[in-house]
Short mmCIF file of C-alpha atoms and ligand atoms in Angstrom, two decimals:
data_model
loop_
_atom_site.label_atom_id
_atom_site.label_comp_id
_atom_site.label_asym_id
_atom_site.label_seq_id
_atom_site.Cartn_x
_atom_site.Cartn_y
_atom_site.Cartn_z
CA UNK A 1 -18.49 28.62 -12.72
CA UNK A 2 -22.21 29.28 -13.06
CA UNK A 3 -23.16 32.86 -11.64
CA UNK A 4 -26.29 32.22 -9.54
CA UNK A 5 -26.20 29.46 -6.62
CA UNK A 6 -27.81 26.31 -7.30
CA UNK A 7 -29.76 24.79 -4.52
CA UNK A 8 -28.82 21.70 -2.85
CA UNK A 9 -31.51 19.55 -4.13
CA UNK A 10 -30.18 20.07 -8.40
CA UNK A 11 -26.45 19.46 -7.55
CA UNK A 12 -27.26 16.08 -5.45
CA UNK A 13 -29.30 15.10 -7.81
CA UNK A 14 -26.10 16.18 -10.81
CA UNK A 15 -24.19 14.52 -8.68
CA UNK A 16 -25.82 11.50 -8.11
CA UNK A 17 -25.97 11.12 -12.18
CA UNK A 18 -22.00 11.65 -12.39
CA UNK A 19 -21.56 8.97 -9.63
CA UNK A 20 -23.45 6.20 -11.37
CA UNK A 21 -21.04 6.59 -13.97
CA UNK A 22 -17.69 5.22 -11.49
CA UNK A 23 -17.51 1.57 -11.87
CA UNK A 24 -18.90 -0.64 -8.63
CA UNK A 25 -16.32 -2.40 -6.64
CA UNK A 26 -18.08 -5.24 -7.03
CA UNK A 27 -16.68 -5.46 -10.48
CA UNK A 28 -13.11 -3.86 -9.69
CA UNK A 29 -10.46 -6.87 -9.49
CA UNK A 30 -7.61 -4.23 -9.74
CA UNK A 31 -7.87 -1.89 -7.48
CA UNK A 32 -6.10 -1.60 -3.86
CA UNK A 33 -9.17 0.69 -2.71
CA UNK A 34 -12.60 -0.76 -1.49
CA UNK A 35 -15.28 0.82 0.51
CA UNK A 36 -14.00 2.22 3.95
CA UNK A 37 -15.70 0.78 6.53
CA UNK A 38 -18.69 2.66 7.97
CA UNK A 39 -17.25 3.47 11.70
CA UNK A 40 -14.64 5.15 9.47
CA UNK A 41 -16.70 7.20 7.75
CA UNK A 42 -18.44 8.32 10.65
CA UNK A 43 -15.22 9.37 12.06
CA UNK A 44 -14.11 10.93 9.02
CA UNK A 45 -17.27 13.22 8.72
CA UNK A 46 -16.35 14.23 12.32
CA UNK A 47 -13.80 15.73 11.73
CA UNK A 48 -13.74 17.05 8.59
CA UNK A 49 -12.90 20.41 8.92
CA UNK A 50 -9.65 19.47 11.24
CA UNK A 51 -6.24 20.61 9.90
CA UNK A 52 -3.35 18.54 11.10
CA UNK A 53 -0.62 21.07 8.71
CA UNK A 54 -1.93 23.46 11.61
CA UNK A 55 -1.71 21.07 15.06
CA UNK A 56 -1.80 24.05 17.74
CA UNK A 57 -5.43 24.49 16.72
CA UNK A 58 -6.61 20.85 16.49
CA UNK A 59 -5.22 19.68 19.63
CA UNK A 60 -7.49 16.82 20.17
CA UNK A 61 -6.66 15.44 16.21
CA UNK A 62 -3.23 15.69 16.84
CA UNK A 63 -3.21 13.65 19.84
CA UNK A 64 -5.37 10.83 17.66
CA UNK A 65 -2.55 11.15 14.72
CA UNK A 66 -0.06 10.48 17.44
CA UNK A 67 -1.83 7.92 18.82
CA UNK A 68 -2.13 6.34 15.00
CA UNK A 69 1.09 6.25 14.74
CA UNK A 70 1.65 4.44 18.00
CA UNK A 71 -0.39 1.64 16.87
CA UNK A 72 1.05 1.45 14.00
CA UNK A 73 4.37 1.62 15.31
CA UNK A 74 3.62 -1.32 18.00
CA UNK A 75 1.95 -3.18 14.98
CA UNK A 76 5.05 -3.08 13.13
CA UNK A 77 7.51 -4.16 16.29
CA UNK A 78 8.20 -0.66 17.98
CA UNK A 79 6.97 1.08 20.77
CA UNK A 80 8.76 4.79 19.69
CA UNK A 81 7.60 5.20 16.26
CA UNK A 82 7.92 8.25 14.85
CA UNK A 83 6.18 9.63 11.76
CA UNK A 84 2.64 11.04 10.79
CA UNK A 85 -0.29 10.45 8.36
CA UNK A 86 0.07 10.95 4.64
CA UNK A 87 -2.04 10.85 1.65
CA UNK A 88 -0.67 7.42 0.69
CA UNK A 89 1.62 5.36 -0.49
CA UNK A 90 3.19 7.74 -2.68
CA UNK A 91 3.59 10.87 -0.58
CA UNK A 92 5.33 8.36 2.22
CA UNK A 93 7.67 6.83 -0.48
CA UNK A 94 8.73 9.93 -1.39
CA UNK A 95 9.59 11.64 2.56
CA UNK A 96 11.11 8.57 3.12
CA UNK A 97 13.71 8.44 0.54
CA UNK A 98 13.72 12.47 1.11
CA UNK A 99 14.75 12.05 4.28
CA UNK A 100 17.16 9.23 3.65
CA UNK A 101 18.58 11.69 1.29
CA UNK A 102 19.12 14.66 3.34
CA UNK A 103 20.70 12.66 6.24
CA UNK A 104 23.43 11.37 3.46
CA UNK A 105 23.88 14.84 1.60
CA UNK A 106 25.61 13.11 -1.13
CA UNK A 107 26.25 14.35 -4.59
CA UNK A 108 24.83 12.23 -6.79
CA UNK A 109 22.64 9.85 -4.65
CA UNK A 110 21.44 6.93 -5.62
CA UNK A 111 18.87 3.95 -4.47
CA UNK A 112 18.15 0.49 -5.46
CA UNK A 113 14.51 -0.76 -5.30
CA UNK A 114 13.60 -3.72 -6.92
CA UNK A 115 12.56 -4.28 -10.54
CA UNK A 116 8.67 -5.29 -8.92
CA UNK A 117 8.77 -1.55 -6.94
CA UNK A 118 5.48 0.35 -7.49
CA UNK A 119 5.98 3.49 -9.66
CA UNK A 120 5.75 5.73 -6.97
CA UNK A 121 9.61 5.18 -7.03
CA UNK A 122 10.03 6.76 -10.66
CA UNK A 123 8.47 9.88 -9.03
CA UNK A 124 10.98 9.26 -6.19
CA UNK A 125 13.51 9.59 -8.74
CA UNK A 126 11.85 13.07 -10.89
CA UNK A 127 11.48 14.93 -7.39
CA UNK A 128 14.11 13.62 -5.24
CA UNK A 129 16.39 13.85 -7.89
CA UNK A 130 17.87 10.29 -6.57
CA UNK A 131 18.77 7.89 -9.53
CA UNK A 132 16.84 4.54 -8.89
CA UNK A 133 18.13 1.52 -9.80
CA UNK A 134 16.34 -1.51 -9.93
CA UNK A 135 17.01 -5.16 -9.32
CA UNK A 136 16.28 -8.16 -11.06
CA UNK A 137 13.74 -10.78 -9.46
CA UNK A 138 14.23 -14.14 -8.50
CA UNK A 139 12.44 -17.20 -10.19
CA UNK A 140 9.66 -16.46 -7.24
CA UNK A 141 9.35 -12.69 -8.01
CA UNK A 142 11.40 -11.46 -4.70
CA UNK A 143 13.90 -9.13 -5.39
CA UNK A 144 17.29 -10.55 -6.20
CA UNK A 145 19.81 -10.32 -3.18
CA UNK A 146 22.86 -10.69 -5.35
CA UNK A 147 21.76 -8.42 -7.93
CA UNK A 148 20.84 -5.53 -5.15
CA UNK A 149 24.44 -6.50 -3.65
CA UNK A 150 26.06 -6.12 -7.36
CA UNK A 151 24.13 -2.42 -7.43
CA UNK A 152 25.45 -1.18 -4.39
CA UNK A 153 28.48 2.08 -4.51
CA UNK A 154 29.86 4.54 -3.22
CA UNK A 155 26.70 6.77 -4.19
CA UNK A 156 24.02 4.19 -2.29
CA UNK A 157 22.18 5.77 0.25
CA UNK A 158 19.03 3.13 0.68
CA UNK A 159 17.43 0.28 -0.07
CA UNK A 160 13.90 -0.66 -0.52
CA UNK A 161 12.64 -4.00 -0.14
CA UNK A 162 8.65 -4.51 -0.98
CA UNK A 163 6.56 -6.47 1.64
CA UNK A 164 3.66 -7.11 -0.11
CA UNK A 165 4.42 -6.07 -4.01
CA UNK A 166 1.56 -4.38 -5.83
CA UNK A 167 1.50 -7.11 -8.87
CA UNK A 168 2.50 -10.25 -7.53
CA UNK A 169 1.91 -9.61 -3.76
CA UNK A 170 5.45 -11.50 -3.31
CA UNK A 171 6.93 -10.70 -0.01
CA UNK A 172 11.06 -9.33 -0.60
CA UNK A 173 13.37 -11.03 1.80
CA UNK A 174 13.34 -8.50 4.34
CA UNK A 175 15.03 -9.88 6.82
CA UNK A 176 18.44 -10.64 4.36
CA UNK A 177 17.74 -6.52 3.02
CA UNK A 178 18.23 -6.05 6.43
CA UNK A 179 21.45 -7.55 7.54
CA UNK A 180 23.08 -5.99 3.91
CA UNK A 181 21.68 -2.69 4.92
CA UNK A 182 23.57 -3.19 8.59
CA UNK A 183 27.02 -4.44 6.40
CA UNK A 184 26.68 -1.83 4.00
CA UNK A 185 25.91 0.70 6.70
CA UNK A 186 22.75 2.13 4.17
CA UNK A 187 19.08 2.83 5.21
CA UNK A 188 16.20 0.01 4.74
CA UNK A 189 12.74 1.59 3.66
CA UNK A 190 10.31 -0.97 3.58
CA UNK A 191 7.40 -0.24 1.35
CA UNK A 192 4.31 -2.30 3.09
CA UNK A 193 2.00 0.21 1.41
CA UNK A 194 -0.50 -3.07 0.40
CA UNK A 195 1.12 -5.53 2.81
CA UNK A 196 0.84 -3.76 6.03
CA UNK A 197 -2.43 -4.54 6.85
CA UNK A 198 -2.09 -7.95 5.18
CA UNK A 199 0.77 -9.67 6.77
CA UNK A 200 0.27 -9.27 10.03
CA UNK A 201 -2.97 -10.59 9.64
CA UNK A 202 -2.24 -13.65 7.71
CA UNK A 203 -3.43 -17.61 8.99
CA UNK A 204 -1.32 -19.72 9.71
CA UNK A 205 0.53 -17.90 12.54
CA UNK A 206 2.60 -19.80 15.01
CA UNK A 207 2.93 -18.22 18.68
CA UNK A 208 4.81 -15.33 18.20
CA UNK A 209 1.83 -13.96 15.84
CA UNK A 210 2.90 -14.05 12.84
CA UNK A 211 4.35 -16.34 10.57
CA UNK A 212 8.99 -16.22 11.10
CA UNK A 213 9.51 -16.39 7.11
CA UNK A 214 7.44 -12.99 6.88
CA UNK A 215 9.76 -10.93 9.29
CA UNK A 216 8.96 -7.28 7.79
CA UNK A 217 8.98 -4.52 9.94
CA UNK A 218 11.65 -3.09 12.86
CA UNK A 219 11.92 -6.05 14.33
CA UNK A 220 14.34 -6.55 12.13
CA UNK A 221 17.46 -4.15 13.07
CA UNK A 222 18.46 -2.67 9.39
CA UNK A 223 14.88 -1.61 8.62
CA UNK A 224 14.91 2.49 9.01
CA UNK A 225 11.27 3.42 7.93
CA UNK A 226 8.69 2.03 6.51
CA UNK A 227 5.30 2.60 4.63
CA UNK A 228 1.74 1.04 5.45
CA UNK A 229 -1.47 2.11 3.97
CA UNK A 230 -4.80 2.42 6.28
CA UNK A 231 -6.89 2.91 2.59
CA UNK A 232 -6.04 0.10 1.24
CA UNK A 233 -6.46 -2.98 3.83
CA UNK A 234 -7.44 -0.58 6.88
CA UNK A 235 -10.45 0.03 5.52
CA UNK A 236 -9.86 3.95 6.19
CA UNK A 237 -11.20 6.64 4.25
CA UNK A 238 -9.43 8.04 1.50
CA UNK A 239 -6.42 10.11 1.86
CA UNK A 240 -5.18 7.30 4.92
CA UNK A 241 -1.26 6.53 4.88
CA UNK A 242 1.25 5.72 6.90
CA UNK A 243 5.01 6.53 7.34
CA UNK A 244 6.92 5.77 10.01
CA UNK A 245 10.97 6.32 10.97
CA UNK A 246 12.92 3.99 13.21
CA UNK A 247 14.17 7.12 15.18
CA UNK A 248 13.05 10.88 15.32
CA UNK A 249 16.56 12.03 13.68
CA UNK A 250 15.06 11.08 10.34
CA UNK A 251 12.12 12.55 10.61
CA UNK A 252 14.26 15.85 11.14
CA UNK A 253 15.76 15.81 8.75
CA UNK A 254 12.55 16.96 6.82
CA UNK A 255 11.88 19.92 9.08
CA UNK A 256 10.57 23.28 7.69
CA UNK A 257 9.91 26.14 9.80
CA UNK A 258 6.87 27.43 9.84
CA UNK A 259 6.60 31.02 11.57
CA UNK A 260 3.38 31.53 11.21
CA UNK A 261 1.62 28.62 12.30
CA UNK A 262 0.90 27.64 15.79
CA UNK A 263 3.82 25.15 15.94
CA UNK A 264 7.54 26.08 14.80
CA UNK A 265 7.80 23.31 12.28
CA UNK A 266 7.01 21.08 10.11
CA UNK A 267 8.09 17.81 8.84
CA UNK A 268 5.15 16.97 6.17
CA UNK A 269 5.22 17.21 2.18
CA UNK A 270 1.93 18.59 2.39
CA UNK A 271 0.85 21.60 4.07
CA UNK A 272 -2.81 21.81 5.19
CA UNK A 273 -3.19 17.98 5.96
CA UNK A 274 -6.83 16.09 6.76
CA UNK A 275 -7.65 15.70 10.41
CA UNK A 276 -10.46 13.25 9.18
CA UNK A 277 -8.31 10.82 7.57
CA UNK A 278 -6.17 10.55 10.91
CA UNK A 279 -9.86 10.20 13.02
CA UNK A 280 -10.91 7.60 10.12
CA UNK A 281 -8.21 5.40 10.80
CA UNK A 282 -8.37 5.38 14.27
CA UNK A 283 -12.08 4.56 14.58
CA UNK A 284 -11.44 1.63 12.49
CA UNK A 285 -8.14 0.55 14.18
CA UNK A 286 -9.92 0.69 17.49
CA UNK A 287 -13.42 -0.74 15.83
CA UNK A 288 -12.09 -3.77 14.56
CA UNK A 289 -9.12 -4.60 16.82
CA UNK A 290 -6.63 -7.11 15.34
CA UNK A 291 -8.96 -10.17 15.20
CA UNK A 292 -11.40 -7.79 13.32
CA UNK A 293 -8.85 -7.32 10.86
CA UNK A 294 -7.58 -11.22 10.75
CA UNK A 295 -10.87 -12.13 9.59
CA UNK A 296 -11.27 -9.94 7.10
CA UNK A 297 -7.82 -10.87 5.79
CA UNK A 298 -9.02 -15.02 6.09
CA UNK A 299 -11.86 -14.60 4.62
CA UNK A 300 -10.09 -12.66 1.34
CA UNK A 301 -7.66 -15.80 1.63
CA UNK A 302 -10.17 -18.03 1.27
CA UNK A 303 -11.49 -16.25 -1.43
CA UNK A 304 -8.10 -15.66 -3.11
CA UNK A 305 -7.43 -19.73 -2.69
CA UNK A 306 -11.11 -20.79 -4.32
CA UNK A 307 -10.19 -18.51 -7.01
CA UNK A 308 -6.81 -20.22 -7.79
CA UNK A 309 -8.01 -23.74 -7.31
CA UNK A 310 -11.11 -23.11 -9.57
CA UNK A 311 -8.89 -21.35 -12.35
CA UNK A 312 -6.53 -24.43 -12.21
CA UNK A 313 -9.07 -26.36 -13.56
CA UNK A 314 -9.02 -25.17 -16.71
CA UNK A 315 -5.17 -25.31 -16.66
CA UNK A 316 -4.57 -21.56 -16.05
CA UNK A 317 -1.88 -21.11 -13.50
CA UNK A 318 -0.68 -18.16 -11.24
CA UNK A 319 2.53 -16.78 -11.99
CA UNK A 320 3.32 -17.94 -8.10
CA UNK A 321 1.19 -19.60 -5.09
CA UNK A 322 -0.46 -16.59 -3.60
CA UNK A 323 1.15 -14.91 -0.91
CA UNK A 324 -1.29 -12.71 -0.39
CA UNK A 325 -4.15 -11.71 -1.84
CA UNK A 326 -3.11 -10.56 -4.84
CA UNK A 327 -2.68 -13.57 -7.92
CA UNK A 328 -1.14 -12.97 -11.44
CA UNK A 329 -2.81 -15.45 -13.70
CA UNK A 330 -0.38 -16.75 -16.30
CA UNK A 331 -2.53 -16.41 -19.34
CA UNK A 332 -1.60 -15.79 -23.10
CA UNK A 333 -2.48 -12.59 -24.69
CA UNK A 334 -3.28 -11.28 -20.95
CA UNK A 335 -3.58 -7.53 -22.91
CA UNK A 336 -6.81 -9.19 -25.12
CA UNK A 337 -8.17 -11.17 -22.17
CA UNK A 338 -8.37 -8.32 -20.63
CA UNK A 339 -10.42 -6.43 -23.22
CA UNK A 340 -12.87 -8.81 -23.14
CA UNK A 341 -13.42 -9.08 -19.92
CA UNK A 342 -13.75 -5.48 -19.64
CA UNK A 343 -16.91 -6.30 -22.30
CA UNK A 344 -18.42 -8.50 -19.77
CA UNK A 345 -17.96 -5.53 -17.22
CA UNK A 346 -15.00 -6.72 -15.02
CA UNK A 347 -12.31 -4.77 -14.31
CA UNK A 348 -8.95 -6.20 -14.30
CA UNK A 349 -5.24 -5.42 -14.78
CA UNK A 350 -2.48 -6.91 -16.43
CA UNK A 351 1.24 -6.95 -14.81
CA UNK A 352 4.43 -4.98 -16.36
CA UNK A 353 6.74 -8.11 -16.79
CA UNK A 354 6.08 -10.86 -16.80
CA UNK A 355 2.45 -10.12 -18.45
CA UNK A 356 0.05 -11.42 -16.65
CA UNK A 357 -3.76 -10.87 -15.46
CA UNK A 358 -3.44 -9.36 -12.32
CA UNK A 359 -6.29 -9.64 -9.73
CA UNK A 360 -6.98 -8.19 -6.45
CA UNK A 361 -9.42 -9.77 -3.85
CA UNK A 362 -10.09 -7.30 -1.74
CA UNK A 363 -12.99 -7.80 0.77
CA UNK A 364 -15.81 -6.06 -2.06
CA UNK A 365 -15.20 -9.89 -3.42
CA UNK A 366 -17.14 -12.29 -2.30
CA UNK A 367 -16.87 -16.10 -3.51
CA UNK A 368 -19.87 -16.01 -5.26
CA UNK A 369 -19.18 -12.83 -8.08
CA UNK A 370 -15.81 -14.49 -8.25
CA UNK A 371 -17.23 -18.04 -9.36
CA UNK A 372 -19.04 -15.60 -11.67
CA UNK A 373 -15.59 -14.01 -12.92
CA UNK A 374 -14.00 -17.03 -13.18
CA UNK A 375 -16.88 -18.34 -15.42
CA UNK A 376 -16.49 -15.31 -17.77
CA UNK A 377 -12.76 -15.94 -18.01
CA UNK A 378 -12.65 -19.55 -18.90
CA UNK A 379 -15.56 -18.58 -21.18
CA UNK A 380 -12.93 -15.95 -22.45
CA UNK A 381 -9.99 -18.47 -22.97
CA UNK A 382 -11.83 -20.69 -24.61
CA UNK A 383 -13.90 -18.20 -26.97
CA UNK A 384 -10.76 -16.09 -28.01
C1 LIG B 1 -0.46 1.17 -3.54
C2 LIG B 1 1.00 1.14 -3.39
C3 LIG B 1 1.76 2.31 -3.36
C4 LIG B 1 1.16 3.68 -3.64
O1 LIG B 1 0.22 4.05 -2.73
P1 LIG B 1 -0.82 5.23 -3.04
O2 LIG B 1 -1.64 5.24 -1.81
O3 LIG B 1 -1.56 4.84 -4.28
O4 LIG B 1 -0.04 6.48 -3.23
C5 LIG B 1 3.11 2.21 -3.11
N1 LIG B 1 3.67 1.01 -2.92
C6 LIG B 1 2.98 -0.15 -2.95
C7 LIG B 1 3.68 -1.45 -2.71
C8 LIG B 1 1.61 -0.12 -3.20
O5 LIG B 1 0.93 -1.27 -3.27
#
């Protein structure tokens, strides 16, 4: 660390040099992240300085993380949700199973996620100590029932079923997870970290608001917790997730005391905790209502369906019709394609197995930059 201050002026303008070295999201077609939206920032600089590890002091945040995870909760088909705000996916993957864990006590626990589970589960497994086993895929890229039904022993505590999977943005039969989780008499975490803010939000709804075959959430009697991310899709700042127990005995199970804060415990991996990401993702919650948020999600549809059509063209297919907005392109040497589009300056990713060009159209796409990806790629193909 240098010795004598620098004034403001020098380190903005440092800064403002590092920064122009992070890649645009205009280019990024592989990220989950995109700009938060502005009513969230505003909310986030707020409250920056609020600590939610600490809720006796920050009365007023406290009561808008509660009030977060009501609408979440009602969002996903409960009115008594009971959970708080994490720093993502990865922290709320981890309390759930933890919590799944310590209810069961077992010896040597295990869970079965399937083979398409985000890796956030292999850190499940290193911390947790909780062997993960994973099941095989259908031809569609959902997770095998019979194969998570051949996994299941003596040692299962949970299940994890992936509503909205990170490379294919396949939706996992929920609803069957559910009913084996009820016969097996094991928990149900559903990981919507992507899909949460996707699938609700999808066209083609029929009266009861969403569509039937995408039954996700605690509607559905077997599902125990479940994950949903306000940075990716919500448009909330950055730390913003979600997790979220059917009941309030779960969430117990993670309690810590904590004699010398202003409450007596606490039920969070992390201690100090940002008050700005729960006053982010409010603001934009209450900013853009649902319809806010089901055009967004149209309009990346739209997108994601011009995309698909256009790459068709040139005979390039996706590995399945897109669920979501997420599409693995089926494309031969996927690793090399990938290289060179990285020349032309866009940023892609490539799937685990099968390989495949994965690409993300998150709202910092517009139809016109992707007519100019697409372009570059079936220049690409055809170049070598
Ligand atoms: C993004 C993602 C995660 C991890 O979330 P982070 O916020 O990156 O920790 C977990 N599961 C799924 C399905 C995801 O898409």
């Amino acid at each position: 660390m240098n010795r004598d201050g620098m004034d403001e002026k020098s380190i903005e303008s440092i800064l403002t040099d590092l920064k122009s070295k992070d890649t645009p999201y205009e280019r990024v077609l592989s990220s989950m992240c995109t700009y938060p939206h502005p009513v969230a920032v505003m909310a986030h600089a707020q409250f920056i300085e609020a600590n939610l590890g600490d809720p006796g002091l920050f009365a007023g945040t406290a009561e808008i993380e509660r009030e977060v995870v009501r609408m979440l909760g009602t969002m996903y088909g409960t009115s008594d949700a009971h959970g708080h705000i994490t720093t993502g996916g990865t922290e709320s993957n981890i309390q759930a199973i933890h919590a799944i864990r310590n209810a069961r006590n077992l010896r040597e626990p295990n869970i079965i996620v399937p083979e398409s589970a985000h890796f956030s589960f292999d850190k499940v497994a290193d911390v947790l100590k909780v062997t993960v086993q994973k099941a095989e895929l259908d031809s569609d890229l959902k997770v095998d029932l019979s194969s998570v039904e051949d996994l299941i022993n003596d040692n299962t505590i949970g299940i994890v079923g992936i509503a909205g999977t990170t490379e294919f943005g396949q939706i996992d039969p929920i609803r069957a997870l559910s009913d084996l989780a009820l016969s097996e008499n094991v928990f149900l975490h559903v990981d919507a970290a992507f899909g949460g803010f996707v699938i609700p939000f999808l066209p083609d709804r029929n009266k009861h608001g969403r569509g039937r075959e995408y039954e996700f959430d605690f509607t559905l009697p077997g599902v125990t917790s479940l994950a949903s991310d306000p940075h990716k899709m919500g448009f909330s700042t950055i730390p913003t997730g979600g997790l979220l127990f059917r009941n309030s005995s779960y969430l117990n199970r993670l309690s810590v005391d904590t004699p010398y804060l202003t409450v007596a415990s606490q039920q969070t991996l992390t201690g100090t905790r940002s008050g700005a990401s729960a006053a982010a993702a409010y603001a934009v919650f209450k900013h853009l209502g649902r319809d806010g948020y089901a055009q967004i999600v149209h309009r990346c549809m739209d997108v994601t369906h011009e995309l698909v059509a256009r790459v068709r063209k040139f005979g390039i297919e996706p590995l399945i019709d897109p669920v979501m907005n997420v599409v693995a392109l089926d494309v031969p040497d996927c690793k090399q394609v990938r290289s060179e589009l990285a020349k032309r300056g866009w940023i892609v990713s490539i799937t685990r197995k099968p390989c495949a060009l994965r690409i993300v159209i998150m709202p910092h796409l517009t139809s016109e930059n992707m007519r100019l990806f697409t372009d570059d790629l079936c220049d690409v193909m055809r170049t070598g």
